[in-house]
Amino acid sequence: MSWRLSVGDTGAGTRRRARGRVARSGIGAVAGLLLLSGCTGQDLGLPTGASSDTDPTAQLWLGAWVAAGVVGIFTFGLIIWAPLRYRRRSEDEIPAQVRYNLPIEVLYTVAPIIVVLVFFFHTIQTDSDIQPTAEPTHTVQVLGQRWSWAFTYLDEDATNGESVYSVGSTAERPTLMLPVNETVQIELRSQDVIHSFWVPAFLYKQDLVPGRENSFSITPTREGTYEGRCSELCGLYHSRMLFTLEVVDRDTYDAHLQDLQAAGNVGNADGASITRDISGLDEEAGSSEDGAEQ
Ligand SMILES: [Cu+2]
């Protein structure tokens, strides 16, 4: 009797220890995932949106995390549970040897397909939801060329209808200035290869494809300075293809355009000689300047 009791106690102790290990592994897995995501705890690593059209993307992001969390916990749970549940319990016992299990094979084929289809559906839906309905009041043409940007502000009132531009190089990142709470049409052109216009705080990016005119409109909602970059690998100095986005009040925006006009940056940067050597390779060769790496 006492022998049986002692065996029973040992079994319960083993189960408790096993449950403790499962709990610790689960907590470790969740903590690891959060750490990997660079998570702030609030937006799960997503930048705080700076335009009027970021909500659908933020919801998709959150939904993806919830789905990944459920699938992850279920999968890790099975991985930990199966070897514990079906472990060898004594020296002279061989656990049941299973060759195949049709229902389980169907399950792990069909379940991932359903997950992918659900992600696909929500991604398409989000993509159509984030197109703003407001009419743009400004148009900025973004010209990409290895490895920098030129921004042309088309037909602005502040410059009496003249277009003005600013241009950068790999050594000096250009600034794109946009007025807060006003809708801007962004027209994307490439002079050479495919680039991608990306402002992480807008939770949006779009490609610049040579020979094709892509565009989208956006309404910045928070004044501030934001990072912008090329997110399509476009050659040697792709990592230097950066720009600064400044979202400012309307007066500052108008003053900036007038400064560009006064500096003689009048016309359209597209095809202008200044953009032909935008990459600044000659400066690079004679310079020890490190530049900003992404
Ligand atoms: Cu690029």
PDB file of C-alpha atoms and ligand atoms in Angstrom:
ATOM      1  CA  MET A   1       0.000   0.000   0.000  1.00  0.00           C
ATOM      2  CA  SER A   2       2.687   2.400   1.011  1.00  0.00           C
ATOM      3  CA  TRP A   3       4.608   1.418  -2.171  1.00  0.00           C
ATOM      4  CA  ARG A   4       1.580   2.257  -4.384  1.00  0.00           C
ATOM      5  CA  LEU A   5       1.137   5.556  -2.563  1.00  0.00           C
ATOM      6  CA  SER A   6       4.742   6.473  -3.142  1.00  0.00           C
ATOM      7  CA  VAL A   7       4.456   5.644  -6.889  1.00  0.00           C
ATOM      8  CA  GLY A   8       1.265   7.733  -7.071  1.00  0.00           C
ATOM      9  CA  ASP A   9       3.002  10.691  -5.400  1.00  0.00           C
ATOM     10  CA  THR A  10       5.947  10.465  -7.778  1.00  0.00           C
ATOM     11  CA  GLY A  11       3.562  10.448 -10.781  1.00  0.00           C
ATOM     12  CA  ALA A  12       1.727  13.537  -9.515  1.00  0.00           C
ATOM     13  CA  GLY A  13       5.047  15.278  -8.859  1.00  0.00           C
ATOM     14  CA  THR A  14       6.238  14.490 -12.388  1.00  0.00           C
ATOM     15  CA  ARG A  15       3.006  15.865 -13.861  1.00  0.00           C
ATOM     16  CA  ARG A  16       3.323  19.046 -11.776  1.00  0.00           C
ATOM     17  CA  ARG A  17       6.926  19.511 -12.901  1.00  0.00           C
ATOM     18  CA  ALA A  18       5.906  18.842 -16.527  1.00  0.00           C
ATOM     19  CA  ARG A  19       3.098  21.406 -16.277  1.00  0.00           C
ATOM     20  CA  GLY A  20       5.590  23.876 -14.781  1.00  0.00           C
ATOM     21  CA  ARG A  21       7.930  23.297 -17.732  1.00  0.00           C
ATOM     22  CA  VAL A  22       5.046  23.766 -20.200  1.00  0.00           C
ATOM     23  CA  ALA A  23       4.030  27.045 -18.523  1.00  0.00           C
ATOM     24  CA  ARG A  24       7.635  28.316 -18.488  1.00  0.00           C
ATOM     25  CA  SER A  25       8.128  27.353 -22.161  1.00  0.00           C
ATOM     26  CA  GLY A  26       4.876  29.127 -23.111  1.00  0.00           C
ATOM     27  CA  ILE A  27       5.840  32.316 -21.266  1.00  0.00           C
ATOM     28  CA  GLY A  28       9.329  32.139 -22.808  1.00  0.00           C
ATOM     29  CA  ALA A  29       7.884  31.748 -26.331  1.00  0.00           C
ATOM     30  CA  VAL A  30       5.533  34.736 -25.939  1.00  0.00           C
ATOM     31  CA  ALA A  31       8.304  36.900 -24.399  1.00  0.00           C
ATOM     32  CA  GLY A  32      10.647  35.916 -27.254  1.00  0.00           C
ATOM     33  CA  LEU A  33       8.050  36.823 -29.893  1.00  0.00           C
ATOM     34  CA  LEU A  34       7.423  40.226 -28.298  1.00  0.00           C
ATOM     35  CA  LEU A  35      11.172  40.866 -28.062  1.00  0.00           C
ATOM     36  CA  LEU A  36      11.683  39.899 -31.717  1.00  0.00           C
ATOM     37  CA  SER A  37       8.927  42.275 -32.798  1.00  0.00           C
ATOM     38  CA  GLY A  38      10.699  45.202 -31.065  1.00  0.00           C
ATOM     39  CA  CYS A  39       7.389  45.633 -29.327  1.00  0.00           C
ATOM     40  CA  THR A  40       6.455  48.703 -27.319  1.00  0.00           C
ATOM     41  CA  GLY A  41       3.541  46.859 -25.770  1.00  0.00           C
ATOM     42  CA  GLN A  42       1.103  49.375 -27.294  1.00  0.00           C
ATOM     43  CA  ASP A  43       1.252  48.890 -31.068  1.00  0.00           C
ATOM     44  CA  LEU A  44       3.208  45.607 -31.164  1.00  0.00           C
ATOM     45  CA  GLY A  45       6.124  47.253 -32.976  1.00  0.00           C
ATOM     46  CA  LEU A  46       4.035  49.209 -35.500  1.00  0.00           C
ATOM     47  CA  PRO A  47       4.959  52.921 -35.837  1.00  0.00           C
ATOM     48  CA  THR A  48       2.258  55.288 -34.608  1.00  0.00           C
ATOM     49  CA  GLY A  49       0.292  56.326 -37.695  1.00  0.00           C
ATOM     50  CA  ALA A  50       0.822  59.871 -39.003  1.00  0.00           C
ATOM     51  CA  SER A  51      -1.847  60.008 -41.708  1.00  0.00           C
ATOM     52  CA  SER A  52      -5.630  59.747 -41.862  1.00  0.00           C
ATOM     53  CA  ASP A  53      -5.547  56.332 -43.529  1.00  0.00           C
ATOM     54  CA  THR A  54      -3.572  54.181 -41.114  1.00  0.00           C
ATOM     55  CA  ASP A  55      -6.426  52.573 -39.126  1.00  0.00           C
ATOM     56  CA  PRO A  56      -7.184  49.687 -41.541  1.00  0.00           C
ATOM     57  CA  THR A  57      -3.474  48.765 -41.670  1.00  0.00           C
ATOM     58  CA  ALA A  58      -3.159  48.942 -37.882  1.00  0.00           C
ATOM     59  CA  GLN A  59      -6.187  46.647 -37.552  1.00  0.00           C
ATOM     60  CA  LEU A  60      -4.723  44.197 -40.071  1.00  0.00           C
ATOM     61  CA  TRP A  61      -1.456  44.228 -38.097  1.00  0.00           C
ATOM     62  CA  LEU A  62      -3.261  43.550 -34.819  1.00  0.00           C
ATOM     63  CA  GLY A  63      -5.425  40.836 -36.399  1.00  0.00           C
ATOM     64  CA  ALA A  64      -2.323  39.164 -37.850  1.00  0.00           C
ATOM     65  CA  TRP A  65      -0.705  39.134 -34.397  1.00  0.00           C
ATOM     66  CA  VAL A  66      -3.812  37.621 -32.805  1.00  0.00           C
ATOM     67  CA  ALA A  67      -3.992  34.934 -35.528  1.00  0.00           C
ATOM     68  CA  ALA A  68      -0.252  34.238 -35.247  1.00  0.00           C
ATOM     69  CA  GLY A  69      -0.566  34.097 -31.446  1.00  0.00           C
ATOM     70  CA  VAL A  70      -3.434  31.579 -31.531  1.00  0.00           C
ATOM     71  CA  VAL A  71      -1.700  29.388 -34.141  1.00  0.00           C
ATOM     72  CA  GLY A  72       1.637  29.710 -32.318  1.00  0.00           C
ATOM     73  CA  ILE A  73       0.280  28.791 -28.884  1.00  0.00           C
ATOM     74  CA  PHE A  74      -1.694  25.862 -30.367  1.00  0.00           C
ATOM     75  CA  THR A  75       1.347  24.581 -32.296  1.00  0.00           C
ATOM     76  CA  PHE A  76       3.871  25.027 -29.473  1.00  0.00           C
ATOM     77  CA  GLY A  77       1.334  23.452 -27.106  1.00  0.00           C
ATOM     78  CA  LEU A  78       1.074  20.360 -29.338  1.00  0.00           C
ATOM     79  CA  ILE A  79       4.864  20.161 -29.738  1.00  0.00           C
ATOM     80  CA  ILE A  80       5.308  20.166 -25.967  1.00  0.00           C
ATOM     81  CA  TRP A  81       2.237  18.072 -25.130  1.00  0.00           C
ATOM     82  CA  ALA A  82       2.807  15.180 -27.585  1.00  0.00           C
ATOM     83  CA  PRO A  83       6.212  13.966 -26.292  1.00  0.00           C
ATOM     84  CA  LEU A  84       5.053  14.320 -22.684  1.00  0.00           C
ATOM     85  CA  ARG A  85       1.750  12.511 -23.246  1.00  0.00           C
ATOM     86  CA  TYR A  86       3.209   9.676 -25.349  1.00  0.00           C
ATOM     87  CA  ARG A  87       6.601   9.305 -23.680  1.00  0.00           C
ATOM     88  CA  ARG A  88       7.966   5.915 -22.717  1.00  0.00           C
ATOM     89  CA  ARG A  89       6.780   5.252 -19.185  1.00  0.00           C
ATOM     90  CA  SER A  90       8.878   2.216 -18.245  1.00  0.00           C
ATOM     91  CA  GLU A  91      11.977   0.408 -19.486  1.00  0.00           C
ATOM     92  CA  ASP A  92      10.092  -2.595 -20.907  1.00  0.00           C
ATOM     93  CA  GLU A  93       7.265  -0.685 -22.594  1.00  0.00           C
ATOM     94  CA  ILE A  94       7.339   0.540 -26.187  1.00  0.00           C
ATOM     95  CA  PRO A  95       4.856   3.360 -26.920  1.00  0.00           C
ATOM     96  CA  ALA A  96       2.306   2.715 -29.689  1.00  0.00           C
ATOM     97  CA  GLN A  97       4.043   3.009 -33.092  1.00  0.00           C
ATOM     98  CA  VAL A  98       1.792   4.978 -35.474  1.00  0.00           C
ATOM     99  CA  ARG A  99       2.531   4.983 -39.214  1.00  0.00           C
ATOM    100  CA  TYR A 100       0.084   7.573 -40.479  1.00  0.00           C
ATOM    101  CA  ASN A 101      -3.114   9.297 -39.505  1.00  0.00           C
ATOM    102  CA  LEU A 102      -5.282  10.486 -42.388  1.00  0.00           C
ATOM    103  CA  PRO A 103      -7.513  12.934 -40.438  1.00  0.00           C
ATOM    104  CA  ILE A 104      -4.460  14.687 -38.961  1.00  0.00           C
ATOM    105  CA  GLU A 105      -2.720  14.868 -42.354  1.00  0.00           C
ATOM    106  CA  VAL A 106      -5.857  16.405 -43.880  1.00  0.00           C
ATOM    107  CA  LEU A 107      -6.050  18.834 -40.933  1.00  0.00           C
ATOM    108  CA  TYR A 108      -2.483  20.106 -41.282  1.00  0.00           C
ATOM    109  CA  THR A 109      -2.914  20.518 -45.034  1.00  0.00           C
ATOM    110  CA  VAL A 110      -6.286  22.247 -44.953  1.00  0.00           C
ATOM    111  CA  ALA A 111      -5.768  24.433 -41.841  1.00  0.00           C
ATOM    112  CA  PRO A 112      -2.750  26.396 -43.239  1.00  0.00           C
ATOM    113  CA  ILE A 113      -4.601  26.910 -46.547  1.00  0.00           C
ATOM    114  CA  ILE A 114      -7.541  28.400 -44.629  1.00  0.00           C
ATOM    115  CA  VAL A 115      -5.160  30.649 -42.639  1.00  0.00           C
ATOM    116  CA  VAL A 116      -3.488  31.896 -45.863  1.00  0.00           C
ATOM    117  CA  LEU A 117      -6.879  32.538 -47.524  1.00  0.00           C
ATOM    118  CA  VAL A 118      -8.110  34.522 -44.495  1.00  0.00           C
ATOM    119  CA  PHE A 119      -4.895  36.623 -44.516  1.00  0.00           C
ATOM    120  CA  PHE A 120      -5.258  37.144 -48.279  1.00  0.00           C
ATOM    121  CA  PHE A 121      -8.891  38.257 -47.967  1.00  0.00           C
ATOM    122  CA  HIS A 122      -8.151  40.762 -45.185  1.00  0.00           C
ATOM    123  CA  THR A 123      -5.071  42.118 -47.003  1.00  0.00           C
ATOM    124  CA  ILE A 124      -7.074  42.794 -50.188  1.00  0.00           C
ATOM    125  CA  GLN A 125      -9.874  44.365 -48.148  1.00  0.00           C
ATOM    126  CA  THR A 126      -7.415  46.580 -46.219  1.00  0.00           C
ATOM    127  CA  ASP A 127      -5.731  47.668 -49.443  1.00  0.00           C
ATOM    128  CA  SER A 128      -9.056  48.922 -50.824  1.00  0.00           C
ATOM    129  CA  ASP A 129     -10.026  50.536 -47.476  1.00  0.00           C
ATOM    130  CA  ILE A 130      -6.906  52.722 -47.241  1.00  0.00           C
ATOM    131  CA  GLN A 131      -7.512  54.657 -50.455  1.00  0.00           C
ATOM    132  CA  PRO A 132      -8.684  58.065 -49.168  1.00  0.00           C
ATOM    133  CA  THR A 133     -11.790  59.682 -50.625  1.00  0.00           C
ATOM    134  CA  ALA A 134     -10.787  63.353 -50.074  1.00  0.00           C
ATOM    135  CA  GLU A 135      -9.878  65.350 -53.200  1.00  0.00           C
ATOM    136  CA  PRO A 136      -6.158  66.248 -53.213  1.00  0.00           C
ATOM    137  CA  THR A 137      -5.342  69.954 -52.932  1.00  0.00           C
ATOM    138  CA  HIS A 138      -1.610  69.564 -53.691  1.00  0.00           C
ATOM    139  CA  THR A 139       0.379  67.434 -56.104  1.00  0.00           C
ATOM    140  CA  VAL A 140       3.969  66.383 -55.467  1.00  0.00           C
ATOM    141  CA  GLN A 141       5.898  64.473 -58.072  1.00  0.00           C
ATOM    142  CA  VAL A 142       8.445  62.117 -56.524  1.00  0.00           C
ATOM    143  CA  LEU A 143      11.317  61.210 -58.798  1.00  0.00           C
ATOM    144  CA  GLY A 144      13.499  58.267 -57.825  1.00  0.00           C
ATOM    145  CA  GLN A 145      16.909  57.649 -59.293  1.00  0.00           C
ATOM    146  CA  ARG A 146      19.857  55.609 -58.085  1.00  0.00           C
ATOM    147  CA  TRP A 147      20.327  56.597 -55.284  1.00  0.00           C
ATOM    148  CA  SER A 148      18.313  59.560 -54.148  1.00  0.00           C
ATOM    149  CA  TRP A 149      15.114  61.524 -54.607  1.00  0.00           C
ATOM    150  CA  ALA A 150      13.825  64.730 -56.193  1.00  0.00           C
ATOM    151  CA  PHE A 151      10.522  66.294 -55.131  1.00  0.00           C
ATOM    152  CA  THR A 152       8.607  68.620 -57.465  1.00  0.00           C
ATOM    153  CA  TYR A 153       5.726  70.639 -56.006  1.00  0.00           C
ATOM    154  CA  LEU A 154       3.427  71.148 -58.989  1.00  0.00           C
ATOM    155  CA  ASP A 155       1.578  74.406 -59.744  1.00  0.00           C
ATOM    156  CA  GLU A 156       1.372  75.780 -56.201  1.00  0.00           C
ATOM    157  CA  ASP A 157      -0.501  78.996 -55.319  1.00  0.00           C
ATOM    158  CA  ALA A 158       2.345  80.105 -53.030  1.00  0.00           C
ATOM    159  CA  THR A 159       4.654  80.308 -56.065  1.00  0.00           C
ATOM    160  CA  ASN A 160       2.043  81.884 -58.370  1.00  0.00           C
ATOM    161  CA  GLY A 161       1.432  78.604 -60.138  1.00  0.00           C
ATOM    162  CA  GLU A 162       5.091  77.827 -60.786  1.00  0.00           C
ATOM    163  CA  SER A 163       6.425  74.361 -60.033  1.00  0.00           C
ATOM    164  CA  VAL A 164       9.449  74.175 -57.737  1.00  0.00           C
ATOM    165  CA  TYR A 165      11.636  71.274 -56.722  1.00  0.00           C
ATOM    166  CA  SER A 166      14.190  70.094 -54.196  1.00  0.00           C
ATOM    167  CA  VAL A 167      16.763  67.434 -54.900  1.00  0.00           C
ATOM    168  CA  GLY A 168      19.085  65.272 -52.803  1.00  0.00           C
ATOM    169  CA  SER A 169      22.082  63.006 -53.245  1.00  0.00           C
ATOM    170  CA  THR A 170      23.491  59.937 -51.531  1.00  0.00           C
ATOM    171  CA  ALA A 171      25.661  62.288 -49.459  1.00  0.00           C
ATOM    172  CA  GLU A 172      22.854  64.676 -48.527  1.00  0.00           C
ATOM    173  CA  ARG A 173      19.375  63.379 -47.929  1.00  0.00           C
ATOM    174  CA  PRO A 174      16.601  65.556 -49.362  1.00  0.00           C
ATOM    175  CA  THR A 175      13.589  66.848 -47.466  1.00  0.00           C
ATOM    176  CA  LEU A 176       9.999  66.408 -48.548  1.00  0.00           C
ATOM    177  CA  MET A 177       7.720  68.937 -46.882  1.00  0.00           C
ATOM    178  CA  LEU A 178       3.956  68.398 -46.668  1.00  0.00           C
ATOM    179  CA  PRO A 179       1.209  70.528 -45.103  1.00  0.00           C
ATOM    180  CA  VAL A 180      -0.674  68.993 -42.177  1.00  0.00           C
ATOM    181  CA  ASN A 181      -4.343  67.985 -42.618  1.00  0.00           C
ATOM    182  CA  GLU A 182      -4.312  68.638 -46.378  1.00  0.00           C
ATOM    183  CA  THR A 183      -4.617  65.888 -48.952  1.00  0.00           C
ATOM    184  CA  VAL A 184      -1.644  65.506 -51.264  1.00  0.00           C
ATOM    185  CA  GLN A 185      -1.453  63.522 -54.472  1.00  0.00           C
ATOM    186  CA  ILE A 186       1.929  61.762 -54.637  1.00  0.00           C
ATOM    187  CA  GLU A 187       2.966  60.879 -58.196  1.00  0.00           C
ATOM    188  CA  LEU A 188       5.804  58.385 -58.458  1.00  0.00           C
ATOM    189  CA  ARG A 189       8.298  58.311 -61.342  1.00  0.00           C
ATOM    190  CA  SER A 190      11.540  56.398 -61.768  1.00  0.00           C
ATOM    191  CA  GLN A 191      14.425  57.381 -64.045  1.00  0.00           C
ATOM    192  CA  ASP A 192      16.150  53.990 -64.030  1.00  0.00           C
ATOM    193  CA  VAL A 193      15.161  50.915 -61.991  1.00  0.00           C
ATOM    194  CA  ILE A 194      12.336  50.034 -59.611  1.00  0.00           C
ATOM    195  CA  HIS A 195      12.398  51.947 -56.325  1.00  0.00           C
ATOM    196  CA  SER A 196       9.800  52.129 -53.586  1.00  0.00           C
ATOM    197  CA  PHE A 197       8.583  55.235 -51.753  1.00  0.00           C
ATOM    198  CA  TRP A 198       8.162  54.377 -48.090  1.00  0.00           C
ATOM    199  CA  VAL A 199       7.327  56.494 -45.063  1.00  0.00           C
ATOM    200  CA  PRO A 200       6.999  53.978 -42.202  1.00  0.00           C
ATOM    201  CA  ALA A 201       4.796  56.388 -40.194  1.00  0.00           C
ATOM    202  CA  PHE A 202       2.245  56.397 -43.055  1.00  0.00           C
ATOM    203  CA  LEU A 203       2.096  52.572 -42.821  1.00  0.00           C
ATOM    204  CA  TYR A 204       2.151  52.646 -46.607  1.00  0.00           C
ATOM    205  CA  LYS A 205       4.534  52.323 -49.510  1.00  0.00           C
ATOM    206  CA  GLN A 206       4.283  52.193 -53.260  1.00  0.00           C
ATOM    207  CA  ASP A 207       6.720  51.281 -56.031  1.00  0.00           C
ATOM    208  CA  LEU A 208       8.260  53.640 -58.585  1.00  0.00           C
ATOM    209  CA  VAL A 209       8.365  51.666 -61.820  1.00  0.00           C
ATOM    210  CA  PRO A 210      10.227  52.994 -64.882  1.00  0.00           C
ATOM    211  CA  GLY A 211       7.811  53.765 -67.723  1.00  0.00           C
ATOM    212  CA  ARG A 212       4.794  53.612 -65.454  1.00  0.00           C
ATOM    213  CA  GLU A 213       2.962  56.342 -63.537  1.00  0.00           C
ATOM    214  CA  ASN A 214       1.970  55.218 -60.064  1.00  0.00           C
ATOM    215  CA  SER A 215       0.239  57.540 -57.627  1.00  0.00           C
ATOM    216  CA  PHE A 216      -1.630  57.660 -54.349  1.00  0.00           C
ATOM    217  CA  SER A 217      -3.009  60.388 -52.127  1.00  0.00           C
ATOM    218  CA  ILE A 218      -2.357  60.886 -48.446  1.00  0.00           C
ATOM    219  CA  THR A 219      -3.448  63.259 -45.676  1.00  0.00           C
ATOM    220  CA  PRO A 220      -0.757  63.743 -42.998  1.00  0.00           C
ATOM    221  CA  THR A 221      -2.400  64.337 -39.619  1.00  0.00           C
ATOM    222  CA  ARG A 222       0.501  64.997 -37.226  1.00  0.00           C
ATOM    223  CA  GLU A 223       3.166  67.662 -37.515  1.00  0.00           C
ATOM    224  CA  GLY A 224       6.669  66.329 -37.071  1.00  0.00           C
ATOM    225  CA  THR A 225       9.775  64.935 -38.731  1.00  0.00           C
ATOM    226  CA  TYR A 226       9.646  61.416 -40.147  1.00  0.00           C
ATOM    227  CA  GLU A 227      11.989  58.954 -41.813  1.00  0.00           C
ATOM    228  CA  GLY A 228      11.508  58.133 -45.472  1.00  0.00           C
ATOM    229  CA  ARG A 229      13.379  55.536 -47.474  1.00  0.00           C
ATOM    230  CA  CYS A 230      13.537  53.393 -50.574  1.00  0.00           C
ATOM    231  CA  SER A 231      12.285  49.909 -49.763  1.00  0.00           C
ATOM    232  CA  GLU A 232      13.122  48.191 -53.049  1.00  0.00           C
ATOM    233  CA  LEU A 233      16.690  46.926 -53.389  1.00  0.00           C
ATOM    234  CA  CYS A 234      17.929  49.119 -56.251  1.00  0.00           C
ATOM    235  CA  GLY A 235      21.695  48.765 -56.320  1.00  0.00           C
ATOM    236  CA  LEU A 236      24.937  49.492 -54.505  1.00  0.00           C
ATOM    237  CA  TYR A 237      23.822  52.513 -52.461  1.00  0.00           C
ATOM    238  CA  HIS A 238      20.198  51.469 -51.952  1.00  0.00           C
ATOM    239  CA  SER A 239      20.723  51.791 -48.188  1.00  0.00           C
ATOM    240  CA  ARG A 240      21.561  55.489 -48.633  1.00  0.00           C
ATOM    241  CA  MET A 241      18.396  56.243 -50.584  1.00  0.00           C
ATOM    242  CA  LEU A 242      16.844  58.079 -47.663  1.00  0.00           C
ATOM    243  CA  PHE A 243      14.817  61.243 -47.253  1.00  0.00           C
ATOM    244  CA  THR A 244      13.337  63.283 -44.461  1.00  0.00           C
ATOM    245  CA  LEU A 245       9.627  64.033 -44.365  1.00  0.00           C
ATOM    246  CA  GLU A 246       8.568  67.171 -42.526  1.00  0.00           C
ATOM    247  CA  VAL A 247       4.866  67.643 -41.869  1.00  0.00           C
ATOM    248  CA  VAL A 248       4.333  71.333 -41.111  1.00  0.00           C
ATOM    249  CA  ASP A 249       1.617  73.991 -40.924  1.00  0.00           C
ATOM    250  CA  ARG A 250       0.485  75.631 -44.158  1.00  0.00           C
ATOM    251  CA  ASP A 251       2.474  78.870 -43.648  1.00  0.00           C
ATOM    252  CA  THR A 252       5.763  76.995 -43.174  1.00  0.00           C
ATOM    253  CA  TYR A 253       4.951  74.890 -46.248  1.00  0.00           C
ATOM    254  CA  ASP A 254       4.284  77.959 -48.406  1.00  0.00           C
ATOM    255  CA  ALA A 255       7.462  79.655 -47.119  1.00  0.00           C
ATOM    256  CA  HIS A 256       9.496  76.543 -48.038  1.00  0.00           C
ATOM    257  CA  LEU A 257       8.131  76.602 -51.596  1.00  0.00           C
ATOM    258  CA  GLN A 258       8.963  80.306 -51.903  1.00  0.00           C
ATOM    259  CA  ASP A 259      12.510  79.607 -50.640  1.00  0.00           C
ATOM    260  CA  LEU A 260      12.930  76.977 -53.373  1.00  0.00           C
ATOM    261  CA  GLN A 261      11.618  79.467 -55.927  1.00  0.00           C
ATOM    262  CA  ALA A 262      14.019  82.173 -54.700  1.00  0.00           C
ATOM    263  CA  ALA A 263      16.907  79.670 -54.899  1.00  0.00           C
ATOM    264  CA  GLY A 264      16.115  79.101 -58.582  1.00  0.00           C
ATOM    265  CA  ASN A 265      14.762  75.545 -58.217  1.00  0.00           C
ATOM    266  CA  VAL A 266      11.990  76.346 -60.664  1.00  0.00           C
ATOM    267  CA  GLY A 267      10.419  73.892 -63.086  1.00  0.00           C
ATOM    268  CA  ASN A 268      10.121  70.132 -62.979  1.00  0.00           C
ATOM    269  CA  ALA A 269      12.950  67.969 -61.677  1.00  0.00           C
ATOM    270  CA  ASP A 270      11.900  65.177 -64.052  1.00  0.00           C
ATOM    271  CA  GLY A 271      14.439  65.177 -66.879  1.00  0.00           C
ATOM    272  CA  ALA A 272      16.275  68.246 -65.547  1.00  0.00           C
ATOM    273  CA  SER A 273      20.054  68.031 -65.826  1.00  0.00           C
ATOM    274  CA  ILE A 274      20.392  68.305 -62.046  1.00  0.00           C
ATOM    275  CA  THR A 275      18.807  64.894 -61.581  1.00  0.00           C
ATOM    276  CA  ARG A 276      21.055  63.147 -64.089  1.00  0.00           C
ATOM    277  CA  ASP A 277      23.928  63.073 -61.615  1.00  0.00           C
ATOM    278  CA  ILE A 278      21.704  62.797 -58.590  1.00  0.00           C
ATOM    279  CA  SER A 279      23.681  59.808 -57.349  1.00  0.00           C
ATOM    280  CA  GLY A 280      26.687  62.037 -56.631  1.00  0.00           C
ATOM    281  CA  LEU A 281      29.120  59.239 -57.465  1.00  0.00           C
ATOM    282  CA  ASP A 282      31.898  61.728 -58.280  1.00  0.00           C
ATOM    283  CA  GLU A 283      31.574  63.242 -54.812  1.00  0.00           C
ATOM    284  CA  GLU A 284      31.590  59.742 -53.315  1.00  0.00           C
ATOM    285  CA  ALA A 285      34.867  58.809 -55.003  1.00  0.00           C
ATOM    286  CA  GLY A 286      36.737  61.806 -53.609  1.00  0.00           C
ATOM    287  CA  SER A 287      35.131  61.768 -50.190  1.00  0.00           C
ATOM    288  CA  SER A 288      35.767  59.873 -46.984  1.00  0.00           C
ATOM    289  CA  GLU A 289      32.303  60.763 -45.753  1.00  0.00           C
ATOM    290  CA  ASP A 290      30.542  57.721 -44.329  1.00  0.00           C
ATOM    291  CA  GLY A 291      26.975  58.796 -45.007  1.00  0.00           C
ATOM    292  CA  ALA A 292      23.945  57.416 -43.266  1.00  0.00           C
ATOM    293  CA  GLU A 293      23.471  53.686 -43.440  1.00  0.00           C
ATOM    294  CA  GLN A 294      20.008  52.298 -43.131  1.00  0.00           C
TER     295      GLN A 294
HETATM  296 CU    CU B   1      15.885  52.788 -54.558  1.00  0.00          CU
END
